[in-house]
């Protein structure tokens, strides 16, 4: 049966169904794919911004730190022990060294802290004072709090940062990054992730609270120098993604089969849909159990919502096929109607399940 041979009510019903499905699916994919891609693209800007002194502090740092001791700081990441998305932290072992000329009493190894970090263990490795040259090397085992971005989970990348902050104010000590010698262990292994880039840089932070220190004037400026080590990691493969959505793939396959059966074999399989829908909704708990309670709306939800949408579309089409058969007693048109919408929904299912992860995953 061709379109021009159809009756008016048949054309209207078919065209309305096709347009409604394409519009709803198009709006959903446009919004979700754009959100995922923008989050992925924003990683570059965030990477470089965190490796430089903020613009609003740059002038104060230059002015107040003009006569400060320049301390060269470098880091070498030996091991990344743990990445815990659920607990919002990561544990890292690294070497940090301080090199400066001048006062040997500065003792930088005992006058620094790791921002948002808990020092599990710290051990001095080497200390040298030779004339004006001073050098201190320390090994640190630190657990650092990290608010992970989970919008693209489980195909996400993460930027891990170690901020070494001086206990001295900016007028006493200014950190200079040792970019040449800083680095990481080439045999560093992170389960499920690959390191895609590393960098070091200078940073600074202004404190608005003097913590009740009587030596600080009320209008005093509290700025400390920081050395930042950044490392970006990316999911190695799609293993976790498959684990999160393998049940959804089975559910979608089953629902598409029911629509196919309804179209070509004149069977009403509508009773099979509720179980499939329940399985899809329950599927999200697999990934949600791996993430913090404050879950960001992202790829995990988008793929599941896409699956729910395809299931509901199949259910509505099955209802319409049954209605056409019973009310109009038109088996030929009901089969044509079901066949066209079956292939449209099949194509949309494949397209959505390709575009969503493609827009989220960082290809390197």
mmCIF file of C-alpha atoms in Angstrom:
data_model
loop_
_atom_site.group_PDB
_atom_site.id
_atom_site.type_symbol
_atom_site.label_atom_id
_atom_site.label_comp_id
_atom_site.label_asym_id
_atom_site.label_seq_id
_atom_site.Cartn_x
_atom_site.Cartn_y
_atom_site.Cartn_z
ATOM 1 C CA UNK A 1 0.000 0.000 0.000
ATOM 2 C CA UNK A 2 1.499 3.314 -1.140
ATOM 3 C CA UNK A 3 0.900 6.669 0.542
ATOM 4 C CA UNK A 4 -1.177 8.033 -2.342
ATOM 5 C CA UNK A 5 -3.414 4.966 -2.190
ATOM 6 C CA UNK A 6 -4.219 5.483 1.491
ATOM 7 C CA UNK A 7 -7.409 7.019 2.787
ATOM 8 C CA UNK A 8 -7.276 10.379 4.504
ATOM 9 C CA UNK A 9 -7.568 8.954 8.008
ATOM 10 C CA UNK A 10 -4.778 6.482 7.216
ATOM 11 C CA UNK A 11 -2.452 9.197 5.923
ATOM 12 C CA UNK A 12 -3.178 11.444 8.894
ATOM 13 C CA UNK A 13 -2.595 8.686 11.418
ATOM 14 C CA UNK A 14 0.656 7.529 9.825
ATOM 15 C CA UNK A 15 2.087 11.021 9.266
ATOM 16 C CA UNK A 16 1.128 12.192 12.755
ATOM 17 C CA UNK A 17 2.797 9.156 14.342
ATOM 18 C CA UNK A 18 5.976 9.489 12.279
ATOM 19 C CA UNK A 19 6.316 13.255 12.859
ATOM 20 C CA UNK A 20 5.556 12.986 16.583
ATOM 21 C CA UNK A 21 8.180 10.268 17.090
ATOM 22 C CA UNK A 22 10.858 12.084 15.069
ATOM 23 C CA UNK A 23 10.227 15.451 16.754
ATOM 24 C CA UNK A 24 10.271 14.066 20.309
ATOM 25 C CA UNK A 25 13.375 11.973 19.631
ATOM 26 C CA UNK A 26 15.116 14.858 17.835
ATOM 27 C CA UNK A 27 14.515 17.324 20.668
ATOM 28 C CA UNK A 28 15.735 14.831 23.272
ATOM 29 C CA UNK A 29 18.898 13.901 21.352
ATOM 30 C CA UNK A 30 19.691 17.533 20.524
ATOM 31 C CA UNK A 31 19.533 18.555 24.171
ATOM 32 C CA UNK A 32 21.351 15.556 25.644
ATOM 33 C CA UNK A 33 24.093 15.286 23.013
ATOM 34 C CA UNK A 34 24.776 19.016 23.223
ATOM 35 C CA UNK A 35 25.028 18.851 27.027
ATOM 36 C CA UNK A 36 27.463 15.934 26.897
ATOM 37 C CA UNK A 37 29.615 17.474 24.169
ATOM 38 C CA UNK A 38 29.802 20.858 25.901
ATOM 39 C CA UNK A 39 30.883 19.196 29.137
ATOM 40 C CA UNK A 40 33.605 17.335 27.259
ATOM 41 C CA UNK A 41 34.747 20.458 25.405
ATOM 42 C CA UNK A 42 34.887 22.485 28.649
ATOM 43 C CA UNK A 43 37.683 20.251 29.976
ATOM 44 C CA UNK A 44 40.341 22.159 28.010
ATOM 45 C CA UNK A 45 39.390 25.553 29.436
ATOM 46 C CA UNK A 46 39.225 24.166 32.953
ATOM 47 C CA UNK A 47 42.624 22.500 32.497
ATOM 48 C CA UNK A 48 44.508 25.678 31.600
ATOM 49 C CA UNK A 49 42.661 27.996 33.997
ATOM 50 C CA UNK A 50 43.752 25.927 37.000
ATOM 51 C CA UNK A 51 47.436 26.093 36.033
ATOM 52 C CA UNK A 52 47.761 29.872 36.217
ATOM 53 C CA UNK A 53 47.469 32.496 38.936
ATOM 54 C CA UNK A 54 43.921 33.927 38.780
ATOM 55 C CA UNK A 55 43.776 37.274 37.007
ATOM 56 C CA UNK A 56 42.283 39.062 40.017
ATOM 57 C CA UNK A 57 45.292 38.000 42.130
ATOM 58 C CA UNK A 58 48.102 38.365 39.615
ATOM 59 C CA UNK A 59 48.742 42.051 40.358
ATOM 60 C CA UNK A 60 48.768 41.546 44.153
ATOM 61 C CA UNK A 61 51.107 38.573 43.831
ATOM 62 C CA UNK A 62 53.584 40.590 41.745
ATOM 63 C CA UNK A 63 53.401 43.576 44.052
ATOM 64 C CA UNK A 64 53.456 41.875 47.463
ATOM 65 C CA UNK A 65 55.849 39.132 46.402
ATOM 66 C CA UNK A 66 58.411 41.402 44.782
ATOM 67 C CA UNK A 67 60.974 40.867 47.592
ATOM 68 C CA UNK A 68 59.918 37.338 48.564
ATOM 69 C CA UNK A 69 62.203 34.303 48.373
ATOM 70 C CA UNK A 70 61.694 32.401 45.122
ATOM 71 C CA UNK A 71 61.346 28.700 45.905
ATOM 72 C CA UNK A 72 61.470 26.296 42.988
ATOM 73 C CA UNK A 73 58.973 23.474 43.539
ATOM 74 C CA UNK A 74 58.612 20.251 41.595
ATOM 75 C CA UNK A 75 56.652 17.012 41.929
ATOM 76 C CA UNK A 76 57.011 13.468 40.682
ATOM 77 C CA UNK A 77 53.928 11.225 40.929
ATOM 78 C CA UNK A 78 55.028 7.720 41.903
ATOM 79 C CA UNK A 79 51.696 5.961 42.344
ATOM 80 C CA UNK A 80 47.991 6.649 42.185
ATOM 81 C CA UNK A 81 46.726 4.218 44.799
ATOM 82 C CA UNK A 82 42.984 4.795 44.584
ATOM 83 C CA UNK A 83 40.289 6.703 42.726
ATOM 84 C CA UNK A 84 37.082 6.593 44.756
ATOM 85 C CA UNK A 85 34.131 8.217 42.999
ATOM 86 C CA UNK A 86 31.717 7.124 45.704
ATOM 87 C CA UNK A 87 33.729 8.699 48.552
ATOM 88 C CA UNK A 88 34.797 11.730 46.441
ATOM 89 C CA UNK A 89 38.549 11.386 46.913
ATOM 90 C CA UNK A 90 41.732 9.926 45.467
ATOM 91 C CA UNK A 91 44.957 8.730 47.072
ATOM 92 C CA UNK A 92 48.342 9.516 45.565
ATOM 93 C CA UNK A 93 52.012 8.994 46.449
ATOM 94 C CA UNK A 94 54.423 11.603 45.130
ATOM 95 C CA UNK A 95 57.807 13.227 45.651
ATOM 96 C CA UNK A 96 57.954 16.980 46.182
ATOM 97 C CA UNK A 97 61.126 19.023 46.282
ATOM 98 C CA UNK A 98 61.946 22.582 47.260
ATOM 99 C CA UNK A 99 65.041 24.435 46.023
ATOM 100 C CA UNK A 100 65.965 27.988 46.912
ATOM 101 C CA UNK A 101 68.867 30.323 47.527
ATOM 102 C CA UNK A 102 69.221 32.245 50.764
ATOM 103 C CA UNK A 103 67.977 31.560 54.270
ATOM 104 C CA UNK A 104 68.605 27.869 55.249
ATOM 105 C CA UNK A 105 66.185 28.281 58.164
ATOM 106 C CA UNK A 106 63.239 28.548 55.786
ATOM 107 C CA UNK A 107 62.639 24.780 56.158
ATOM 108 C CA UNK A 108 60.008 24.345 53.451
ATOM 109 C CA UNK A 109 59.516 20.603 54.026
ATOM 110 C CA UNK A 110 57.904 21.382 57.359
ATOM 111 C CA UNK A 111 56.030 24.455 56.199
ATOM 112 C CA UNK A 112 53.672 23.315 53.481
ATOM 113 C CA UNK A 113 50.359 21.519 53.237
ATOM 114 C CA UNK A 114 48.301 19.808 50.566
ATOM 115 C CA UNK A 115 45.091 21.704 49.909
ATOM 116 C CA UNK A 116 42.015 19.588 50.724
ATOM 117 C CA UNK A 117 44.368 16.723 51.514
ATOM 118 C CA UNK A 118 44.956 14.406 54.455
ATOM 119 C CA UNK A 119 48.590 13.413 54.922
ATOM 120 C CA UNK A 120 48.645 9.647 55.474
ATOM 121 C CA UNK A 121 52.426 9.593 55.633
ATOM 122 C CA UNK A 122 55.320 11.958 54.985
ATOM 123 C CA UNK A 123 58.994 11.011 55.012
ATOM 124 C CA UNK A 124 62.064 13.153 54.286
ATOM 125 C CA UNK A 125 64.203 11.694 51.499
ATOM 126 C CA UNK A 126 67.055 14.197 51.172
ATOM 127 C CA UNK A 127 68.141 17.559 52.567
ATOM 128 C CA UNK A 128 71.049 19.646 51.335
ATOM 129 C CA UNK A 129 72.419 23.028 52.433
ATOM 130 C CA UNK A 130 75.478 24.086 50.450
ATOM 131 C CA UNK A 131 76.296 27.760 50.850
ATOM 132 C CA UNK A 132 73.329 29.714 49.528
ATOM 133 C CA UNK A 133 71.830 26.621 47.865
ATOM 134 C CA UNK A 134 69.125 24.784 49.814
ATOM 135 C CA UNK A 135 67.336 21.626 48.720
ATOM 136 C CA UNK A 136 64.732 19.419 50.418
ATOM 137 C CA UNK A 137 63.055 16.292 49.016
ATOM 138 C CA UNK A 138 60.000 14.688 50.647
ATOM 139 C CA UNK A 139 57.807 11.669 49.826
ATOM 140 C CA UNK A 140 54.100 12.155 50.578
ATOM 141 C CA UNK A 141 51.192 9.730 50.745
ATOM 142 C CA UNK A 142 48.050 11.887 50.608
ATOM 143 C CA UNK A 143 44.306 11.374 50.316
ATOM 144 C CA UNK A 144 42.769 14.368 48.521
ATOM 145 C CA UNK A 145 39.107 15.333 48.397
ATOM 146 C CA UNK A 146 37.806 15.606 44.848
ATOM 147 C CA UNK A 147 34.296 16.560 43.730
ATOM 148 C CA UNK A 148 34.094 14.439 40.605
ATOM 149 C CA UNK A 149 32.112 15.546 37.576
ATOM 150 C CA UNK A 150 29.825 12.641 36.750
ATOM 151 C CA UNK A 151 27.910 14.107 33.819
ATOM 152 C CA UNK A 152 29.666 11.776 31.353
ATOM 153 C CA UNK A 153 29.895 8.741 33.646
ATOM 154 C CA UNK A 154 30.636 5.908 32.819
ATOM 155 C CA UNK A 155 32.693 7.240 29.876
ATOM 156 C CA UNK A 156 34.041 10.266 31.707
ATOM 157 C CA UNK A 157 37.479 11.811 32.167
ATOM 158 C CA UNK A 158 38.741 13.393 35.390
ATOM 159 C CA UNK A 159 41.272 16.105 36.185
ATOM 160 C CA UNK A 160 43.155 15.328 39.390
ATOM 161 C CA UNK A 161 45.082 18.166 41.024
ATOM 162 C CA UNK A 162 47.600 18.347 43.852
ATOM 163 C CA UNK A 163 47.933 21.832 45.350
ATOM 164 C CA UNK A 164 51.109 22.301 47.408
ATOM 165 C CA UNK A 165 50.442 25.378 49.547
ATOM 166 C CA UNK A 166 53.080 27.348 51.447
ATOM 167 C CA UNK A 167 52.550 28.108 55.124
ATOM 168 C CA UNK A 168 54.305 31.419 54.509
ATOM 169 C CA UNK A 169 52.533 34.461 53.099
ATOM 170 C CA UNK A 170 53.218 35.739 49.597
ATOM 171 C CA UNK A 171 55.504 38.496 50.883
ATOM 172 C CA UNK A 172 57.858 35.810 52.294
ATOM 173 C CA UNK A 173 57.734 32.948 49.776
ATOM 174 C CA UNK A 174 56.684 32.684 46.122
ATOM 175 C CA UNK A 175 56.636 29.273 44.460
ATOM 176 C CA UNK A 176 58.177 28.831 41.007
ATOM 177 C CA UNK A 177 57.201 25.592 39.202
ATOM 178 C CA UNK A 178 59.968 23.216 38.174
ATOM 179 C CA UNK A 179 58.355 22.357 34.866
ATOM 180 C CA UNK A 180 61.429 20.683 33.397
ATOM 181 C CA UNK A 181 61.970 18.027 36.079
ATOM 182 C CA UNK A 182 58.385 17.453 37.231
ATOM 183 C CA UNK A 183 56.621 14.381 35.898
ATOM 184 C CA UNK A 184 55.128 11.007 36.695
ATOM 185 C CA UNK A 185 56.085 7.358 36.800
ATOM 186 C CA UNK A 186 55.834 5.984 33.263
ATOM 187 C CA UNK A 187 54.780 2.616 34.707
ATOM 188 C CA UNK A 188 51.928 4.210 36.608
ATOM 189 C CA UNK A 189 48.905 1.933 36.335
ATOM 190 C CA UNK A 190 45.342 3.058 37.090
ATOM 191 C CA UNK A 191 42.634 0.430 36.906
ATOM 192 C CA UNK A 192 40.103 1.451 34.261
ATOM 193 C CA UNK A 193 41.870 4.694 33.288
ATOM 194 C CA UNK A 194 44.675 6.004 31.109
ATOM 195 C CA UNK A 195 46.686 9.164 31.810
ATOM 196 C CA UNK A 196 46.273 11.470 28.810
ATOM 197 C CA UNK A 197 48.193 14.555 30.000
ATOM 198 C CA UNK A 198 50.032 16.071 32.950
ATOM 199 C CA UNK A 199 51.262 19.567 33.757
ATOM 200 C CA UNK A 200 52.560 21.783 36.569
ATOM 201 C CA UNK A 201 52.034 25.458 37.230
ATOM 202 C CA UNK A 202 51.806 28.287 39.742
ATOM 203 C CA UNK A 203 48.698 29.248 41.607
ATOM 204 C CA UNK A 204 47.734 31.562 44.469
ATOM 205 C CA UNK A 205 44.855 31.849 46.882
ATOM 206 C CA UNK A 206 43.507 34.789 48.874
ATOM 207 C CA UNK A 207 42.092 34.222 52.366
ATOM 208 C CA UNK A 208 39.377 36.546 53.595
ATOM 209 C CA UNK A 209 39.640 35.206 57.131
ATOM 210 C CA UNK A 210 42.739 35.765 59.311
ATOM 211 C CA UNK A 211 41.661 32.992 61.699
ATOM 212 C CA UNK A 212 41.884 35.358 64.635
ATOM 213 C CA UNK A 213 45.634 35.936 64.202
ATOM 214 C CA UNK A 214 46.476 39.075 66.261
ATOM 215 C CA UNK A 215 49.587 39.760 64.137
ATOM 216 C CA UNK A 216 47.542 40.242 61.006
ATOM 217 C CA UNK A 217 46.168 43.790 60.508
ATOM 218 C CA UNK A 218 42.413 44.055 60.089
ATOM 219 C CA UNK A 219 42.880 45.277 56.545
ATOM 220 C CA UNK A 220 45.768 42.884 55.860
ATOM 221 C CA UNK A 221 45.906 40.843 52.644
ATOM 222 C CA UNK A 222 46.411 37.112 53.197
ATOM 223 C CA UNK A 223 47.699 35.525 50.014
ATOM 224 C CA UNK A 224 49.694 32.321 49.813
ATOM 225 C CA UNK A 225 51.611 30.856 46.905
ATOM 226 C CA UNK A 226 50.743 27.403 45.584
ATOM 227 C CA UNK A 227 52.275 24.864 43.262
ATOM 228 C CA UNK A 228 49.756 22.805 41.296
ATOM 229 C CA UNK A 229 50.302 19.425 39.679
ATOM 230 C CA UNK A 230 47.535 18.366 37.324
ATOM 231 C CA UNK A 231 46.843 14.990 35.771
ATOM 232 C CA UNK A 232 43.974 14.130 33.439
ATOM 233 C CA UNK A 233 42.750 10.553 33.220
ATOM 234 C CA UNK A 234 40.309 9.042 30.748
ATOM 235 C CA UNK A 235 38.348 5.800 30.712
ATOM 236 C CA UNK A 236 40.448 3.062 29.116
ATOM 237 C CA UNK A 237 37.552 1.345 27.343
ATOM 238 C CA UNK A 238 33.796 0.827 27.364
ATOM 239 C CA UNK A 239 33.802 -2.080 29.819
ATOM 240 C CA UNK A 240 32.012 -0.214 32.607
ATOM 241 C CA UNK A 241 29.586 1.293 30.090
ATOM 242 C CA UNK A 242 28.599 -2.172 28.882
ATOM 243 C CA UNK A 243 28.207 -3.351 32.479
ATOM 244 C CA UNK A 244 25.848 -0.449 33.237
ATOM 245 C CA UNK A 245 23.665 -0.918 30.153
ATOM 246 C CA UNK A 246 23.800 -4.573 29.148
ATOM 247 C CA UNK A 247 20.421 -5.167 30.798
ATOM 248 C CA UNK A 248 18.976 -2.202 28.909
ATOM 249 C CA UNK A 249 20.204 -3.622 25.583
ATOM 250 C CA UNK A 250 18.429 -6.891 26.323
ATOM 251 C CA UNK A 251 15.244 -5.070 27.308
ATOM 252 C CA UNK A 252 15.203 -2.909 24.169
ATOM 253 C CA UNK A 253 15.826 -5.965 21.996
ATOM 254 C CA UNK A 254 12.910 -7.770 23.605
ATOM 255 C CA UNK A 255 10.540 -4.826 23.149
ATOM 256 C CA UNK A 256 11.499 -4.436 19.482
ATOM 257 C CA UNK A 257 10.806 -8.140 19.006
ATOM 258 C CA UNK A 258 7.328 -7.703 20.499
ATOM 259 C CA UNK A 259 6.616 -4.867 18.052
ATOM 260 C CA UNK A 260 7.857 -7.035 15.181
ATOM 261 C CA UNK A 261 5.623 -9.912 16.286
ATOM 262 C CA UNK A 262 2.630 -7.594 16.594
ATOM 263 C CA UNK A 263 3.238 -6.212 13.103
ATOM 264 C CA UNK A 264 3.875 -9.380 11.134
ATOM 265 C CA UNK A 265 2.084 -12.104 13.078
ATOM 266 C CA UNK A 266 -1.100 -10.353 14.226
ATOM 267 C CA UNK A 267 -0.425 -11.104 17.890
ATOM 268 C CA UNK A 268 -1.092 -8.704 20.772
ATOM 269 C CA UNK A 269 2.090 -8.756 22.932
ATOM 270 C CA UNK A 270 1.211 -5.624 24.946
ATOM 271 C CA UNK A 271 1.252 -7.563 28.220
ATOM 272 C CA UNK A 272 5.005 -8.086 27.765
ATOM 273 C CA UNK A 273 5.789 -4.347 27.845
ATOM 274 C CA UNK A 274 5.354 -3.577 31.604
ATOM 275 C CA UNK A 275 8.003 -6.112 32.635
ATOM 276 C CA UNK A 276 10.452 -4.659 30.123
ATOM 277 C CA UNK A 277 9.726 -1.131 31.332
ATOM 278 C CA UNK A 278 10.318 -2.136 34.939
ATOM 279 C CA UNK A 279 13.624 -3.752 33.979
ATOM 280 C CA UNK A 280 14.768 -0.561 32.252
ATOM 281 C CA UNK A 281 13.928 1.677 35.203
ATOM 282 C CA UNK A 282 15.703 -0.706 37.598
ATOM 283 C CA UNK A 283 18.758 -0.781 35.306
ATOM 284 C CA UNK A 284 19.865 2.714 36.375
ATOM 285 C CA UNK A 285 20.656 1.446 39.889
ATOM 286 C CA UNK A 286 23.684 -0.453 38.556
ATOM 287 C CA UNK A 287 25.536 2.755 37.710
ATOM 288 C CA UNK A 288 24.003 4.853 40.475
ATOM 289 C CA UNK A 289 25.487 2.541 43.118
ATOM 290 C CA UNK A 290 28.971 3.457 41.873
ATOM 291 C CA UNK A 291 28.462 7.201 42.280
ATOM 292 C CA UNK A 292 27.990 9.684 45.129
ATOM 293 C CA UNK A 293 24.452 10.308 46.352
ATOM 294 C CA UNK A 294 24.550 13.784 44.796
ATOM 295 C CA UNK A 295 24.340 12.376 41.278
ATOM 296 C CA UNK A 296 24.619 14.830 38.382
ATOM 297 C CA UNK A 297 22.173 14.409 35.527
ATOM 298 C CA UNK A 298 24.147 13.028 32.635
ATOM 299 C CA UNK A 299 24.953 10.118 30.332
ATOM 300 C CA UNK A 300 23.788 7.449 32.790
ATOM 301 C CA UNK A 301 20.301 8.965 32.980
ATOM 302 C CA UNK A 302 20.146 10.036 29.342
ATOM 303 C CA UNK A 303 20.746 6.513 28.005
ATOM 304 C CA UNK A 304 18.188 5.037 30.403
ATOM 305 C CA UNK A 305 15.629 7.725 29.542
ATOM 306 C CA UNK A 306 16.252 7.063 25.862
ATOM 307 C CA UNK A 307 15.542 3.390 26.493
ATOM 308 C CA UNK A 308 12.331 4.200 28.381
ATOM 309 C CA UNK A 309 11.256 6.493 25.537
ATOM 310 C CA UNK A 310 11.807 3.788 22.920
ATOM 311 C CA UNK A 311 9.841 1.277 25.015
ATOM 312 C CA UNK A 312 6.923 3.692 25.421
ATOM 313 C CA UNK A 313 6.956 4.428 21.700
ATOM 314 C CA UNK A 314 6.797 0.702 20.945
ATOM 315 C CA UNK A 315 3.904 0.322 23.396
ATOM 316 C CA UNK A 316 1.969 3.192 21.787
ATOM 317 C CA UNK A 317 2.535 1.764 18.302
ATOM 318 C CA UNK A 318 1.303 -1.671 19.436
ATOM 319 C CA UNK A 319 -1.812 -0.056 20.902
ATOM 320 C CA UNK A 320 -2.457 1.764 17.614
ATOM 321 C CA UNK A 321 -1.945 -1.419 15.569
ATOM 322 C CA UNK A 322 -4.464 -3.275 17.721
ATOM 323 C CA UNK A 323 -6.896 -0.366 17.469
ATOM 324 C CA UNK A 324 -6.656 -0.284 13.678
ATOM 325 C CA UNK A 325 -7.340 -4.023 13.486
ATOM 326 C CA UNK A 326 -10.307 -3.985 15.835
ATOM 327 C CA UNK A 327 -11.962 -0.651 15.057
ATOM 328 C CA UNK A 328 -11.336 -0.421 11.313
ATOM 329 C CA UNK A 329 -10.750 -4.132 10.627
ATOM 330 C CA UNK A 330 -7.933 -3.131 8.296
ATOM 331 C CA UNK A 331 -5.165 -5.708 8.586
ATOM 332 C CA UNK A 332 -3.284 -4.479 5.522
ATOM 333 C CA UNK A 333 -2.900 -0.914 6.796
ATOM 334 C CA UNK A 334 -2.147 -2.066 10.342
ATOM 335 C CA UNK A 335 0.761 -4.115 9.003
ATOM 336 C CA UNK A 336 1.996 -1.215 6.846
ATOM 337 C CA UNK A 337 1.678 1.179 9.782
ATOM 338 C CA UNK A 338 3.538 -1.186 12.128
ATOM 339 C CA UNK A 339 6.267 -1.959 9.595
ATOM 340 C CA UNK A 340 7.098 1.706 8.918
ATOM 341 C CA UNK A 341 7.162 2.661 12.597
ATOM 342 C CA UNK A 342 9.110 -0.477 13.533
ATOM 343 C CA UNK A 343 12.010 0.495 11.269
ATOM 344 C CA UNK A 344 11.864 4.132 12.389
ATOM 345 C CA UNK A 345 12.041 3.150 16.077
ATOM 346 C CA UNK A 346 14.760 0.582 15.328
ATOM 347 C CA UNK A 347 16.816 3.267 13.560
ATOM 348 C CA UNK A 348 16.282 5.762 16.390
ATOM 349 C CA UNK A 349 17.265 3.166 18.995
ATOM 350 C CA UNK A 350 20.547 2.466 17.220
ATOM 351 C CA UNK A 351 21.210 6.162 16.524
ATOM 352 C CA UNK A 352 20.614 7.239 20.131
ATOM 353 C CA UNK A 353 22.736 4.475 21.589
ATOM 354 C CA UNK A 354 25.584 5.497 19.279
ATOM 355 C CA UNK A 355 25.352 9.295 19.514
ATOM 356 C CA UNK A 356 25.041 9.571 23.314
ATOM 357 C CA UNK A 357 28.257 7.692 24.198
ATOM 358 C CA UNK A 358 30.071 9.193 21.190
ATOM 359 C CA UNK A 359 29.349 12.742 22.398
ATOM 360 C CA UNK A 360 30.466 11.838 25.927
ATOM 361 C CA UNK A 361 33.672 9.870 25.379
ATOM 362 C CA UNK A 362 36.935 11.728 24.957
ATOM 363 C CA UNK A 363 38.776 10.193 22.018
ATOM 364 C CA UNK A 364 42.551 10.521 22.425
#
